[in-house]
Amino acid sequence: KNEVEQSPQNLTAQEGEFITINCSYSVGISALHWLQQHPGGGIVSLFMLSSGKKKHGRLIATINIQEKHSSLHITASHPRDSAVYICAVPLADRGSTLGRLYFGRGTQLTVWP
Amino acid sequence: DAGVIQSPRHEVTEMGQEVTLRCKPISGHDYLFWYRQTMMRGLELLIYFNNNVPIDDSGMPEDRFSAKMPNASFSTLKIQPSEPRDSAVYFCASSSWGQAYEQYFGPGTRLTVT
């Protein structure tokens, strides 16, 4: 069983659409990451958040610690947003795993012009 | 800063050969992580170091895999002997205590074992 579940697995959108990607996790955490993996393979950290909401440009990440759920939103989507978006959590209740990340399987987003 | 540096970027080798992947973390970072990414299993942590000391190697698949961090600016991941199922992209990432959960990834090494 994967402790980090993402949905949807694949997402196709038209340029300009509002995008939502969801992440659920099964254990208590202190922070959650959203990562972006470009078609070329590079991985970039988008957000690290432990409560509430963070915004960076057209990207917004929210987290509800009580419900163990986070969402990544993209407003006014653009073809350059096409990438795999990965949710990751540090499962600190597994002993001395501070900093160790467990990953969702990712959401492949394709935005068409 | 140049970011996390990995070499080689691509490696093709024959089954049974030794493979060494290299990583230079961001200067000042005291955590270093090795990850493997495959289509079947996604991203998985193999091992991580704190201040050059291995903290958690429970993700290392088997004894054929070993990792070292002889100093704060260099780490290696070695596979000996390599097998076709080791084919994957191997990422190195680093972070600092003050941002313990925010990790910076290298470009990855694409390993193909034939």
PDB file of N, CA and C in Angstrom, chain A residues 30-31 33 35 37 41-45 48 86 90 92 96-105, chain B residues 31 33 35 37-45 48 55-56 58-59 91 97 100-103 105:
ATOM      1  N   SER A  30       4.651  16.558   9.133  1.00  0.00           N
ATOM      2  CA  SER A  30       4.877  17.935   9.540  1.00  0.00           C
ATOM      3  C   SER A  30       4.992  18.875   8.349  1.00  0.00           C
ATOM      4  N   ALA A  31       5.176  18.321   7.157  1.00  0.00           N
ATOM      5  CA  ALA A  31       5.276  19.168   5.969  1.00  0.00           C
ATOM      6  C   ALA A  31       5.022  18.306   4.741  1.00  0.00           C
ATOM      7  N   HIS A  33       5.618  18.228   0.316  1.00  0.00           N
ATOM      8  CA  HIS A  33       6.258  18.831  -0.850  1.00  0.00           C
ATOM      9  C   HIS A  33       5.406  18.648  -2.089  1.00  0.00           C
ATOM     10  N   LEU A  35       6.465  18.675  -6.101  1.00  0.00           N
ATOM     11  CA  LEU A  35       7.593  18.710  -7.013  1.00  0.00           C
ATOM     12  C   LEU A  35       7.085  18.703  -8.445  1.00  0.00           C
ATOM     13  N   GLN A  37       8.339  17.607 -12.328  1.00  0.00           N
ATOM     14  CA  GLN A  37       9.363  16.943 -13.145  1.00  0.00           C
ATOM     15  C   GLN A  37       9.096  17.274 -14.600  1.00  0.00           C
ATOM     16  N   GLY A  41      13.232  15.432 -17.565  1.00  0.00           N
ATOM     17  CA  GLY A  41      13.591  14.604 -16.420  1.00  0.00           C
ATOM     18  C   GLY A  41      13.982  15.355 -15.173  1.00  0.00           C
ATOM     19  N   GLY A  42      14.308  16.660 -15.262  1.00  0.00           N
ATOM     20  CA  GLY A  42      14.745  17.392 -14.086  1.00  0.00           C
ATOM     21  C   GLY A  42      13.615  17.572 -13.080  1.00  0.00           C
ATOM     22  N   ILE A  43      13.962  17.558 -11.807  1.00  0.00           N
ATOM     23  CA  ILE A  43      12.966  17.693 -10.737  1.00  0.00           C
ATOM     24  C   ILE A  43      13.201  19.007 -10.012  1.00  0.00           C
ATOM     25  N   VAL A  44      12.112  19.747  -9.838  1.00  0.00           N
ATOM     26  CA  VAL A  44      12.189  21.034  -9.159  1.00  0.00           C
ATOM     27  C   VAL A  44      11.194  21.037  -8.008  1.00  0.00           C
ATOM     28  N   SER A  45      11.623  21.539  -6.867  1.00  0.00           N
ATOM     29  CA  SER A  45      10.720  21.676  -5.743  1.00  0.00           C
ATOM     30  C   SER A  45       9.871  22.925  -5.935  1.00  0.00           C
ATOM     31  N   MET A  48       6.928  23.706  -0.318  1.00  0.00           N
ATOM     32  CA  MET A  48       6.971  22.911   0.890  1.00  0.00           C
ATOM     33  C   MET A  48       6.026  23.620   1.856  1.00  0.00           C
ATOM     34  N   ILE A  86       4.474  15.816  -8.615  1.00  0.00           N
ATOM     35  CA  ILE A  86       4.658  14.757  -7.619  1.00  0.00           C
ATOM     36  C   ILE A  86       4.485  15.325  -6.222  1.00  0.00           C
ATOM     37  N   PRO A  90       7.382  13.627   4.231  1.00  0.00           N
ATOM     38  CA  PRO A  90       8.351  12.983   5.113  1.00  0.00           C
ATOM     39  C   PRO A  90       7.576  12.234   6.185  1.00  0.00           C
ATOM     40  N   ALA A  92       7.842  11.045   9.284  1.00  0.00           N
ATOM     41  CA  ALA A  92       8.742  11.135  10.435  1.00  0.00           C
ATOM     42  C   ALA A  92       8.402  10.145  11.520  1.00  0.00           C
ATOM     43  N   SER A  96      13.978   7.467  12.824  1.00  0.00           N
ATOM     44  CA  SER A  96      14.836   8.607  12.507  1.00  0.00           C
ATOM     45  C   SER A  96      14.829   8.874  11.006  1.00  0.00           C
ATOM     46  N   THR A  97      13.665   9.256  10.501  1.00  0.00           N
ATOM     47  CA  THR A  97      13.558   9.488   9.059  1.00  0.00           C
ATOM     48  C   THR A  97      13.330  10.953   8.755  1.00  0.00           C
ATOM     49  N   LEU A  98      13.800  11.805   9.642  1.00  0.00           N
ATOM     50  CA  LEU A  98      13.666  13.234   9.390  1.00  0.00           C
ATOM     51  C   LEU A  98      14.282  13.552   8.046  1.00  0.00           C
ATOM     52  N   GLY A  99      13.456  14.149   7.167  1.00  0.00           N
ATOM     53  CA  GLY A  99      13.972  14.506   5.865  1.00  0.00           C
ATOM     54  C   GLY A  99      13.746  13.453   4.815  1.00  0.00           C
ATOM     55  N   ARG A 100      13.490  12.203   5.218  1.00  0.00           N
ATOM     56  CA  ARG A 100      13.236  11.171   4.225  1.00  0.00           C
ATOM     57  C   ARG A 100      11.867  11.398   3.614  1.00  0.00           C
ATOM     58  N   LEU A 101      11.813  11.384   2.284  1.00  0.00           N
ATOM     59  CA  LEU A 101      10.566  11.645   1.570  1.00  0.00           C
ATOM     60  C   LEU A 101       9.987  10.363   0.993  1.00  0.00           C
ATOM     61  N   TYR A 102       8.654  10.265   1.067  1.00  0.00           N
ATOM     62  CA  TYR A 102       7.915   9.213   0.380  1.00  0.00           C
ATOM     63  C   TYR A 102       7.077   9.894  -0.691  1.00  0.00           C
ATOM     64  N   PHE A 103       7.050   9.292  -1.862  1.00  0.00           N
ATOM     65  CA  PHE A 103       6.506   9.965  -3.033  1.00  0.00           C
ATOM     66  C   PHE A 103       5.209   9.341  -3.516  1.00  0.00           C
ATOM     67  N   GLY A 104       4.308  10.186  -4.013  1.00  0.00           N
ATOM     68  CA  GLY A 104       3.203   9.701  -4.804  1.00  0.00           C
ATOM     69  C   GLY A 104       3.707   9.295  -6.181  1.00  0.00           C
ATOM     70  N   ARG A 105       2.845   8.662  -6.971  1.00  0.00           N
ATOM     71  CA  ARG A 105       3.272   8.175  -8.281  1.00  0.00           C
ATOM     72  C   ARG A 105       3.265   9.266  -9.345  1.00  0.00           C
TER      73      ARG A 105
ATOM     74  N   TYR B  31      22.543  17.533   4.316  1.00  0.00           N
ATOM     75  CA  TYR B  31      21.817  16.304   4.015  1.00  0.00           C
ATOM     76  C   TYR B  31      22.036  15.968   2.543  1.00  0.00           C
ATOM     77  N   PHE B  33      20.806  12.923  -0.369  1.00  0.00           N
ATOM     78  CA  PHE B  33      19.880  11.828  -0.621  1.00  0.00           C
ATOM     79  C   PHE B  33      20.178  11.205  -1.985  1.00  0.00           C
ATOM     80  N   TYR B  35      18.171   8.837  -4.776  1.00  0.00           N
ATOM     81  CA  TYR B  35      16.869   8.308  -5.173  1.00  0.00           C
ATOM     82  C   TYR B  35      17.012   7.527  -6.476  1.00  0.00           C
ATOM     83  N   GLN B  37      14.469   6.281  -9.779  1.00  0.00           N
ATOM     84  CA  GLN B  37      13.156   6.425 -10.404  1.00  0.00           C
ATOM     85  C   GLN B  37      13.005   5.428 -11.531  1.00  0.00           C
ATOM     86  N   THR B  38      11.950   4.614 -11.460  1.00  0.00           N
ATOM     87  CA  THR B  38      11.613   3.679 -12.523  1.00  0.00           C
ATOM     88  C   THR B  38      10.149   3.847 -12.889  1.00  0.00           C
ATOM     89  N   MET B  39       9.808   3.357 -14.044  1.00  0.00           N
ATOM     90  CA  MET B  39       8.404   3.428 -14.475  1.00  0.00           C
ATOM     91  C   MET B  39       7.525   2.609 -13.541  1.00  0.00           C
ATOM     92  N   MET B  40       8.046   1.470 -13.102  1.00  0.00           N
ATOM     93  CA  MET B  40       7.231   0.567 -12.288  1.00  0.00           C
ATOM     94  C   MET B  40       6.991   1.094 -10.880  1.00  0.00           C
ATOM     95  N   ARG B  41       8.017   1.689 -10.269  1.00  0.00           N
ATOM     96  CA  ARG B  41       7.952   2.019  -8.849  1.00  0.00           C
ATOM     97  C   ARG B  41       8.003   3.510  -8.559  1.00  0.00           C
ATOM     98  N   GLY B  42       8.188   4.326  -9.586  1.00  0.00           N
ATOM     99  CA  GLY B  42       8.258   5.761  -9.342  1.00  0.00           C
ATOM    100  C   GLY B  42       9.553   6.133  -8.641  1.00  0.00           C
ATOM    101  N   LEU B  43       9.511   7.193  -7.839  1.00  0.00           N
ATOM    102  CA  LEU B  43      10.680   7.660  -7.091  1.00  0.00           C
ATOM    103  C   LEU B  43      10.775   6.925  -5.761  1.00  0.00           C
ATOM    104  N   GLU B  44      11.969   6.459  -5.449  1.00  0.00           N
ATOM    105  CA  GLU B  44      12.189   5.764  -4.178  1.00  0.00           C
ATOM    106  C   GLU B  44      13.492   6.263  -3.562  1.00  0.00           C
ATOM    107  N   LEU B  45      13.466   6.445  -2.265  1.00  0.00           N
ATOM    108  CA  LEU B  45      14.692   6.792  -1.564  1.00  0.00           C
ATOM    109  C   LEU B  45      15.550   5.538  -1.394  1.00  0.00           C
ATOM    110  N   TYR B  48      20.131   8.052   2.691  1.00  0.00           N
ATOM    111  CA  TYR B  48      20.477   9.440   2.886  1.00  0.00           C
ATOM    112  C   TYR B  48      21.511   9.612   3.987  1.00  0.00           C
ATOM    113  N   ILE B  55      22.380   7.721   7.438  1.00  0.00           N
ATOM    114  CA  ILE B  55      21.345   7.716   8.468  1.00  0.00           C
ATOM    115  C   ILE B  55      20.323   6.613   8.227  1.00  0.00           C
ATOM    116  N   ASP B  56      19.924   6.442   6.998  1.00  0.00           N
ATOM    117  CA  ASP B  56      18.882   5.470   6.672  1.00  0.00           C
ATOM    118  C   ASP B  56      19.200   4.854   5.323  1.00  0.00           C
ATOM    119  N   SER B  58      17.733   1.859   4.425  1.00  0.00           N
ATOM    120  CA  SER B  58      16.763   0.770   4.293  1.00  0.00           C
ATOM    121  C   SER B  58      16.193   0.652   2.887  1.00  0.00           C
ATOM    122  N   GLY B  59      16.373   1.668   2.073  1.00  0.00           N
ATOM    123  CA  GLY B  59      15.899   1.614   0.704  1.00  0.00           C
ATOM    124  C   GLY B  59      16.872   1.014  -0.275  1.00  0.00           C
ATOM    125  N   PHE B  91      18.746   9.865  -8.968  1.00  0.00           N
ATOM    126  CA  PHE B  91      18.836  11.277  -8.603  1.00  0.00           C
ATOM    127  C   PHE B  91      19.558  11.429  -7.277  1.00  0.00           C
ATOM    128  N   TRP B  97      19.835  21.821   7.157  1.00  0.00           N
ATOM    129  CA  TRP B  97      19.017  21.609   8.344  1.00  0.00           C
ATOM    130  C   TRP B  97      17.923  22.656   8.458  1.00  0.00           C
ATOM    131  N   ALA B 100      15.122  21.561   6.295  1.00  0.00           N
ATOM    132  CA  ALA B 100      15.360  20.116   6.274  1.00  0.00           C
ATOM    133  C   ALA B 100      14.485  19.373   5.282  1.00  0.00           C
ATOM    134  N   TYR B 101      13.301  19.874   4.994  1.00  0.00           N
ATOM    135  CA  TYR B 101      12.440  19.137   4.087  1.00  0.00           C
ATOM    136  C   TYR B 101      12.470  19.662   2.666  1.00  0.00           C
ATOM    137  N   GLU B 102      13.145  20.765   2.417  1.00  0.00           N
ATOM    138  CA  GLU B 102      13.180  21.312   1.066  1.00  0.00           C
ATOM    139  C   GLU B 102      14.448  20.809   0.383  1.00  0.00           C
ATOM    140  N   GLN B 103      14.278  19.976  -0.577  1.00  0.00           N
ATOM    141  CA  GLN B 103      15.418  19.319  -1.212  1.00  0.00           C
ATOM    142  C   GLN B 103      15.639  19.848  -2.620  1.00  0.00           C
ATOM    143  N   PHE B 105      17.271  18.928  -6.207  1.00  0.00           N
ATOM    144  CA  PHE B 105      17.627  17.735  -6.963  1.00  0.00           C
ATOM    145  C   PHE B 105      18.677  18.024  -8.028  1.00  0.00           C
TER     146      PHE B 105
END
